[in-house]
PDB file of C-alpha atoms in Angstrom:
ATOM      1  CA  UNK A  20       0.000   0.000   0.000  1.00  0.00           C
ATOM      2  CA  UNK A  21       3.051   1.866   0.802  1.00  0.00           C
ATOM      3  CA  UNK A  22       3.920   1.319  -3.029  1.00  0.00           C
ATOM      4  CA  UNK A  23       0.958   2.201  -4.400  1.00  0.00           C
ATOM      5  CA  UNK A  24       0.414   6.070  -2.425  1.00  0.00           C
ATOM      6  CA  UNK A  25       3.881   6.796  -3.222  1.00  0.00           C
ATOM      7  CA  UNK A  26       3.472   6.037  -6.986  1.00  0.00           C
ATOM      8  CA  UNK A  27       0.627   8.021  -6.778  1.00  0.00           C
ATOM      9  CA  UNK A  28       2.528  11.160  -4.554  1.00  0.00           C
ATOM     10  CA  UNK A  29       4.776  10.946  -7.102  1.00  0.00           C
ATOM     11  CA  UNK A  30       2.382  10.951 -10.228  1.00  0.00           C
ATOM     12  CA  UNK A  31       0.770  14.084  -8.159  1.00  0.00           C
ATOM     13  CA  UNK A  32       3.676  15.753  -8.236  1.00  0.00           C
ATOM     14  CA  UNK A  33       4.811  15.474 -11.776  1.00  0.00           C
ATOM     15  CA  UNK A  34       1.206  16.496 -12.525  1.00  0.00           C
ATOM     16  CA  UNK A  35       1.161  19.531 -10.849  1.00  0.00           C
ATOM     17  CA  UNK A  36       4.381  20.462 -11.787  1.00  0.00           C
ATOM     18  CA  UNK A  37       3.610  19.849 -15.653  1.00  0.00           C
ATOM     19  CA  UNK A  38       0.485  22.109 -14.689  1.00  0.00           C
ATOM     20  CA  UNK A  39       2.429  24.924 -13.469  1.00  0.00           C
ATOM     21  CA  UNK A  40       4.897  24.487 -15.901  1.00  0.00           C
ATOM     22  CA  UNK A  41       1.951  25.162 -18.699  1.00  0.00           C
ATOM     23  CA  UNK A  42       0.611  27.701 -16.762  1.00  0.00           C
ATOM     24  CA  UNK A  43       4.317  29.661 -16.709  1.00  0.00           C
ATOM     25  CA  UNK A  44       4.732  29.159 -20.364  1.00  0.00           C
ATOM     26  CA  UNK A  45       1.390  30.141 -21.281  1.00  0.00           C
ATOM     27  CA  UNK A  46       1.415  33.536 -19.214  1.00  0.00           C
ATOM     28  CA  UNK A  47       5.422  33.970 -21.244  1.00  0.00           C
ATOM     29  CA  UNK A  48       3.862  33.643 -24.932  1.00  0.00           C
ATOM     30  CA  UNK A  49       1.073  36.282 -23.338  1.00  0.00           C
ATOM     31  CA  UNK A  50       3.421  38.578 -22.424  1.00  0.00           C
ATOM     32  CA  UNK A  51       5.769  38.301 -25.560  1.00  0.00           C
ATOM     33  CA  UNK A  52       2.703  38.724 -27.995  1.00  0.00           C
ATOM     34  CA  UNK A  53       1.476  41.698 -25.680  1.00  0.00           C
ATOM     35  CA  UNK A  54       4.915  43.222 -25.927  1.00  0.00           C
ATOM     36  CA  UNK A  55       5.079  43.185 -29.772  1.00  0.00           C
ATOM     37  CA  UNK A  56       1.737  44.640 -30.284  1.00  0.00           C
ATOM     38  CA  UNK A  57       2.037  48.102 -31.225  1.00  0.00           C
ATOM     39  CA  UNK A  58      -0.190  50.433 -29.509  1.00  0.00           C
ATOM     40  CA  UNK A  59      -1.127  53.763 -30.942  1.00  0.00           C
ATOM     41  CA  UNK A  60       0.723  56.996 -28.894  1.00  0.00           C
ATOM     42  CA  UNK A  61      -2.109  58.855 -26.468  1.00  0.00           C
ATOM     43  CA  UNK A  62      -4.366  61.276 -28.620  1.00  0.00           C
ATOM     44  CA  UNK A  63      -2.454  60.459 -31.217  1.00  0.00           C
ATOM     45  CA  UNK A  64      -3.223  58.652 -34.777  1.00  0.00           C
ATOM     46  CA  UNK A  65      -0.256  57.051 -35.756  1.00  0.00           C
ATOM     47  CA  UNK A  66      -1.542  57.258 -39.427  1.00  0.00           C
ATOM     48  CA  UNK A  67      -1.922  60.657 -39.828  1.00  0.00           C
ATOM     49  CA  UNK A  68      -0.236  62.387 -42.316  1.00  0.00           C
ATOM     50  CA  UNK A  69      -1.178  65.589 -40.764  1.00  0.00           C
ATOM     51  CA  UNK A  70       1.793  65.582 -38.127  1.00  0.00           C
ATOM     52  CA  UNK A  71       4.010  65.033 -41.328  1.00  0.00           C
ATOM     53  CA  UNK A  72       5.836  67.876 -43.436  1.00  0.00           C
ATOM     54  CA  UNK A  73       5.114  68.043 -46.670  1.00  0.00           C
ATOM     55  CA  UNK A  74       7.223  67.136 -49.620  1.00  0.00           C
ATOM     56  CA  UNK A  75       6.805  66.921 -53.374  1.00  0.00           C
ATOM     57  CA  UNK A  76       7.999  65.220 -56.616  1.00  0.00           C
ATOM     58  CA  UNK A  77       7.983  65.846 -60.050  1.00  0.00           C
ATOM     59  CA  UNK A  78       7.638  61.927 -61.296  1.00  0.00           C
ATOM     60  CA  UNK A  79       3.757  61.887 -62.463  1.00  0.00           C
ATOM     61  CA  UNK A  80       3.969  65.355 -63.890  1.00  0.00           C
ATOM     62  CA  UNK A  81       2.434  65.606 -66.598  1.00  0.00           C
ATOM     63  CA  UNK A  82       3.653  67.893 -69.202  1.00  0.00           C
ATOM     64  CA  UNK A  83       2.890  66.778 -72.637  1.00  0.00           C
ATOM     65  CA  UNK A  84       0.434  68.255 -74.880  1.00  0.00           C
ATOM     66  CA  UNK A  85      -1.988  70.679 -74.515  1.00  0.00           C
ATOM     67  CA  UNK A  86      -5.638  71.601 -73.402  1.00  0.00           C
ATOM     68  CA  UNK A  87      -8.583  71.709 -75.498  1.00  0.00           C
ATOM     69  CA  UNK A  88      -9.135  75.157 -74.176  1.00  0.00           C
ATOM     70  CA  UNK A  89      -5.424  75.983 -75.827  1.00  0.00           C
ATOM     71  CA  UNK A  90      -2.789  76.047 -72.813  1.00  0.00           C
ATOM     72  CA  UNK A  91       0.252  74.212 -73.000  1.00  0.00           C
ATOM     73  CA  UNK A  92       0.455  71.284 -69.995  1.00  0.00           C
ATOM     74  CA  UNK A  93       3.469  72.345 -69.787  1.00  0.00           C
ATOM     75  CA  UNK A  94       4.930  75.421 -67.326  1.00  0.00           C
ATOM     76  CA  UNK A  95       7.640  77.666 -68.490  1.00  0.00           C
ATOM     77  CA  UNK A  96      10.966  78.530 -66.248  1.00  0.00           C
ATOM     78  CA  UNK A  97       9.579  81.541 -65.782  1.00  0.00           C
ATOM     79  CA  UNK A  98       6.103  80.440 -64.424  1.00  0.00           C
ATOM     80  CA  UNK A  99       8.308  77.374 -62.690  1.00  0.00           C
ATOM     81  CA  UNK A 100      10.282  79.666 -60.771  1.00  0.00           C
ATOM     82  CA  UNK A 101       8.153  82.654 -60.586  1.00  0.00           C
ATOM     83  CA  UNK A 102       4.969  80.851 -59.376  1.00  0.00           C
ATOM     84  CA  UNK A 103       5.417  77.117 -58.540  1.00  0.00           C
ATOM     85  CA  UNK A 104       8.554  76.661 -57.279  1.00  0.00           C
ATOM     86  CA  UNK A 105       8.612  79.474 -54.320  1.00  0.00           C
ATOM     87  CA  UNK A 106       5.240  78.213 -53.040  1.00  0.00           C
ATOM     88  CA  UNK A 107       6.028  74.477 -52.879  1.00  0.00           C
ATOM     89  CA  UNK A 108       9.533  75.425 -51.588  1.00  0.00           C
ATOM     90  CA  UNK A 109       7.089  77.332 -49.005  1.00  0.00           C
ATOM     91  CA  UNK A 110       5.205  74.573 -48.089  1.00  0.00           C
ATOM     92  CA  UNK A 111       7.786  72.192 -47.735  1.00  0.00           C
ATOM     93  CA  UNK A 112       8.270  74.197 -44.474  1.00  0.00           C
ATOM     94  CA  UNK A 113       5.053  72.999 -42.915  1.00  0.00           C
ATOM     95  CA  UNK A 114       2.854  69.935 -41.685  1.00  0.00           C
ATOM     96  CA  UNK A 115      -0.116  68.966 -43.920  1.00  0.00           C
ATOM     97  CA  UNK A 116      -1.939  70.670 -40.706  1.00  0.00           C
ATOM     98  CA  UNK A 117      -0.722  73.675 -41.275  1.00  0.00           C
ATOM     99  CA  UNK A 118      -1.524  73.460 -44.799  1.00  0.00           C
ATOM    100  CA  UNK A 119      -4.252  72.228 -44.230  1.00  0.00           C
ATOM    101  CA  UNK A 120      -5.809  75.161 -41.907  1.00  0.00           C
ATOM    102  CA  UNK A 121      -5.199  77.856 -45.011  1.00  0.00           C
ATOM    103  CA  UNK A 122      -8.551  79.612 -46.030  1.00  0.00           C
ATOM    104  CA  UNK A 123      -9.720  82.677 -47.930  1.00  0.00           C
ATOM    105  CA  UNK A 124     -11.343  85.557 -46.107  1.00  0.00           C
ATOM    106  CA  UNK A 125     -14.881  83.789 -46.922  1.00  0.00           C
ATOM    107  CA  UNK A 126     -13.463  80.616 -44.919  1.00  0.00           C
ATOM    108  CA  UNK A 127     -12.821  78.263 -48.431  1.00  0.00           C
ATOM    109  CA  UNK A 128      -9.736  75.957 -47.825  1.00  0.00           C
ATOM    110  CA  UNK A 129      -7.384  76.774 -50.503  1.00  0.00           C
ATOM    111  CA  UNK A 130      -5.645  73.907 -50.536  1.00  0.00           C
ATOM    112  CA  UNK A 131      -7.560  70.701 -50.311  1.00  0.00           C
ATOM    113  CA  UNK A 132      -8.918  67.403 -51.583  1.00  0.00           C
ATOM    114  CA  UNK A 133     -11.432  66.818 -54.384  1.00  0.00           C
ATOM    115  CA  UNK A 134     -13.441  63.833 -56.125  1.00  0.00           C
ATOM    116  CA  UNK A 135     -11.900  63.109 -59.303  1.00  0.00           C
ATOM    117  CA  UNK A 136     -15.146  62.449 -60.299  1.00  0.00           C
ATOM    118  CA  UNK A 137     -15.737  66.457 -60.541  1.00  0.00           C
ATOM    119  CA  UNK A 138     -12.841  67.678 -61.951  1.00  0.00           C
ATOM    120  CA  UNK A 139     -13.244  68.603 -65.942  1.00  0.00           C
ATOM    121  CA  UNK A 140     -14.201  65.546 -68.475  1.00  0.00           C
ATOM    122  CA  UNK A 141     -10.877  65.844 -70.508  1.00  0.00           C
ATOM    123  CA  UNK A 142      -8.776  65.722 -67.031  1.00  0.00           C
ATOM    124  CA  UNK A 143     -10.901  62.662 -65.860  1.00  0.00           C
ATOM    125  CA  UNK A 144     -10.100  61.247 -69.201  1.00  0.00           C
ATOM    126  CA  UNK A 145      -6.529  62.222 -69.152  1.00  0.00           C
ATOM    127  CA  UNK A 146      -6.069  60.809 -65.675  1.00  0.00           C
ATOM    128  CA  UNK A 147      -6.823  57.448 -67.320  1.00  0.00           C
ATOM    129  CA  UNK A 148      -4.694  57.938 -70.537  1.00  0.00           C
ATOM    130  CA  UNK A 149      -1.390  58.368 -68.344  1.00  0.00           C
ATOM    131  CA  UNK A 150      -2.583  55.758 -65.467  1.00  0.00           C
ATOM    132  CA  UNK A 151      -3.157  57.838 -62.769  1.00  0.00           C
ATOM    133  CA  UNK A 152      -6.489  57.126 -61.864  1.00  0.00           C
ATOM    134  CA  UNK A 153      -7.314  57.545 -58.184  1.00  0.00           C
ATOM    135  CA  UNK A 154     -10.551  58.684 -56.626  1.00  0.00           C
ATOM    136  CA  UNK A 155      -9.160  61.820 -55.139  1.00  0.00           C
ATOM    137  CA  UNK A 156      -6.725  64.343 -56.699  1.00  0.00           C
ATOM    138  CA  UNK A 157      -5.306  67.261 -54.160  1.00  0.00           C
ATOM    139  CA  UNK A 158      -5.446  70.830 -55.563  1.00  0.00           C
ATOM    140  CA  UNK A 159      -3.555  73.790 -54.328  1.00  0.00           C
ATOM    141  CA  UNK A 160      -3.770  77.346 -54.743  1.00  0.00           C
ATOM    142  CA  UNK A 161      -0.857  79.213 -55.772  1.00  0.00           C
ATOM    143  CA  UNK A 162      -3.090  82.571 -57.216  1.00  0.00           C
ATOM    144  CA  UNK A 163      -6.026  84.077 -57.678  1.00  0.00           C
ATOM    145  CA  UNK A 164      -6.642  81.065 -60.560  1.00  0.00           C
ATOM    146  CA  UNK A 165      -3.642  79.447 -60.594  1.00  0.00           C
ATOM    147  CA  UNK A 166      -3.619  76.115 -59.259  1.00  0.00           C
ATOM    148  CA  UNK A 167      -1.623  72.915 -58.927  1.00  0.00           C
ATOM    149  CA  UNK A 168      -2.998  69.244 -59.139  1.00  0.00           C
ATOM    150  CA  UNK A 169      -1.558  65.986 -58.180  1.00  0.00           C
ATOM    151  CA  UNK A 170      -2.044  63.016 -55.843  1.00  0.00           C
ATOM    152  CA  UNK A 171      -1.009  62.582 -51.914  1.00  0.00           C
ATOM    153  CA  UNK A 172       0.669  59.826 -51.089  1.00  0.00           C
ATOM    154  CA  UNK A 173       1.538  60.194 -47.058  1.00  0.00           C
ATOM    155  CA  UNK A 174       3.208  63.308 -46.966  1.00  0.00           C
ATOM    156  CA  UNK A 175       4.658  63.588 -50.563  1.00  0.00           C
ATOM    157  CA  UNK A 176       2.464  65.703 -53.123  1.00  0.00           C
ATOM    158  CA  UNK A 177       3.106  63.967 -56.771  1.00  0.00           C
ATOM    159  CA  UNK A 178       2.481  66.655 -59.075  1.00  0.00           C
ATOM    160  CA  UNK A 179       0.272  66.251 -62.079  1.00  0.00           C
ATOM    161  CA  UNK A 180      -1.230  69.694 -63.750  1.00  0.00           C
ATOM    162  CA  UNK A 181      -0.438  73.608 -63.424  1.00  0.00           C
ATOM    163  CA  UNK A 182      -3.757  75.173 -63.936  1.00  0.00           C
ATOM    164  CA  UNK A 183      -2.925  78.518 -65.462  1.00  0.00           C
ATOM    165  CA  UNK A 184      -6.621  79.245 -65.725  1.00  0.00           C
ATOM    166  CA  UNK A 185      -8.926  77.521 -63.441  1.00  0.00           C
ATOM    167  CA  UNK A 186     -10.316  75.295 -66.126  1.00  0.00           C
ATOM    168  CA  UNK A 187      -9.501  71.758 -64.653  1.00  0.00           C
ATOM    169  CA  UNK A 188     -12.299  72.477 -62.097  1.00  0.00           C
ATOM    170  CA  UNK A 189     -14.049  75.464 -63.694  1.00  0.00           C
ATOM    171  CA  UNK A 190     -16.187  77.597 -61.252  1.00  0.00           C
ATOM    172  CA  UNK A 191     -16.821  80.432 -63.945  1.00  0.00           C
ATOM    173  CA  UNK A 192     -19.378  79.827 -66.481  1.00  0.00           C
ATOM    174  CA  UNK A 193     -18.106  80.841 -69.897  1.00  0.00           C
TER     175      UNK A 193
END
């Protein structure tokens, strides 16, 4: 009997250590998987871009052709250093936030998102022709109707279009 209550102290024993043992391991793999979740900062959205400066490229720019309505797709050096260059240069200097809180004296955002689904018929049509075709272009105002079109991607502004005369998104009838 002796035997038999020690085999069974024994077999106790093994089981509760194999118990505790499980119990340890599980609580590790817990704490290892917690660890190497990443967890947003406090009042903070990690995927904002709007805590990001702003940068630009030239790649998508499209500068061939011209407009039915008769301007050249293309800028000159003059308007290029003149116009565009200065404000992106500009820019560059700030957070999407900060470019993002611009607005005329009647409270418009100047610089801001739009449906591509609005934008002129020939520019919808052109997005397609040079495979750029996104449901939201960006448009920024460098004038009184000069603007400049292109795509966000995070912080970087791809530029597409200078609008010389307001006629990718016309607000003017003719």
């Amino acid at each position: 009997m002796n035997q038999k209550s020690k085999r069974q102290a024994r077999a106790e024993r093994k089981h509760i250590a194999a118990a505790k043992k499980a119990e340890k391991n599980a609580r590790l793999v817990t704490t290892v998987v917690q660890e190497n979740i990443k967890k947003p900062r406090k009042n903070k959205n990690p995927d904002s871009i709007f805590a990001m400066h702003m940068s630009w490229c030239l790649d998508y720019a499209d500068r061939e052709c011209s407009w039915s309505w008769g301007c050249q797709r293309d800028w000159t050096e003059a308007e290029w250093a003149e116009n565009i260059k200065p404000k992106l240069d500009e820019w560059s200097k700030l957070t999407w936030k900060e470019i993002d809180e611009f607005s005329s004296d009647t409270g418009h955002k100047m610089h801001h998102n739009m449906d591509c689904d609005v934008i002129c018929e020939e520019a919808q049509l052109r997005l397609l022709e040079i495979e750029l075709d996104g449901d939201v272009i960006f448009r920024f105002r460098l004038g009184n109707k000069l603007r400049l079109w292109g795509f966000r991607k995070l912080q970087e502004f791809q530029i597409v279009w200078y609008d010389r005369q307001h006629k990718i998104y016309p607000t003017d009838p003719d």
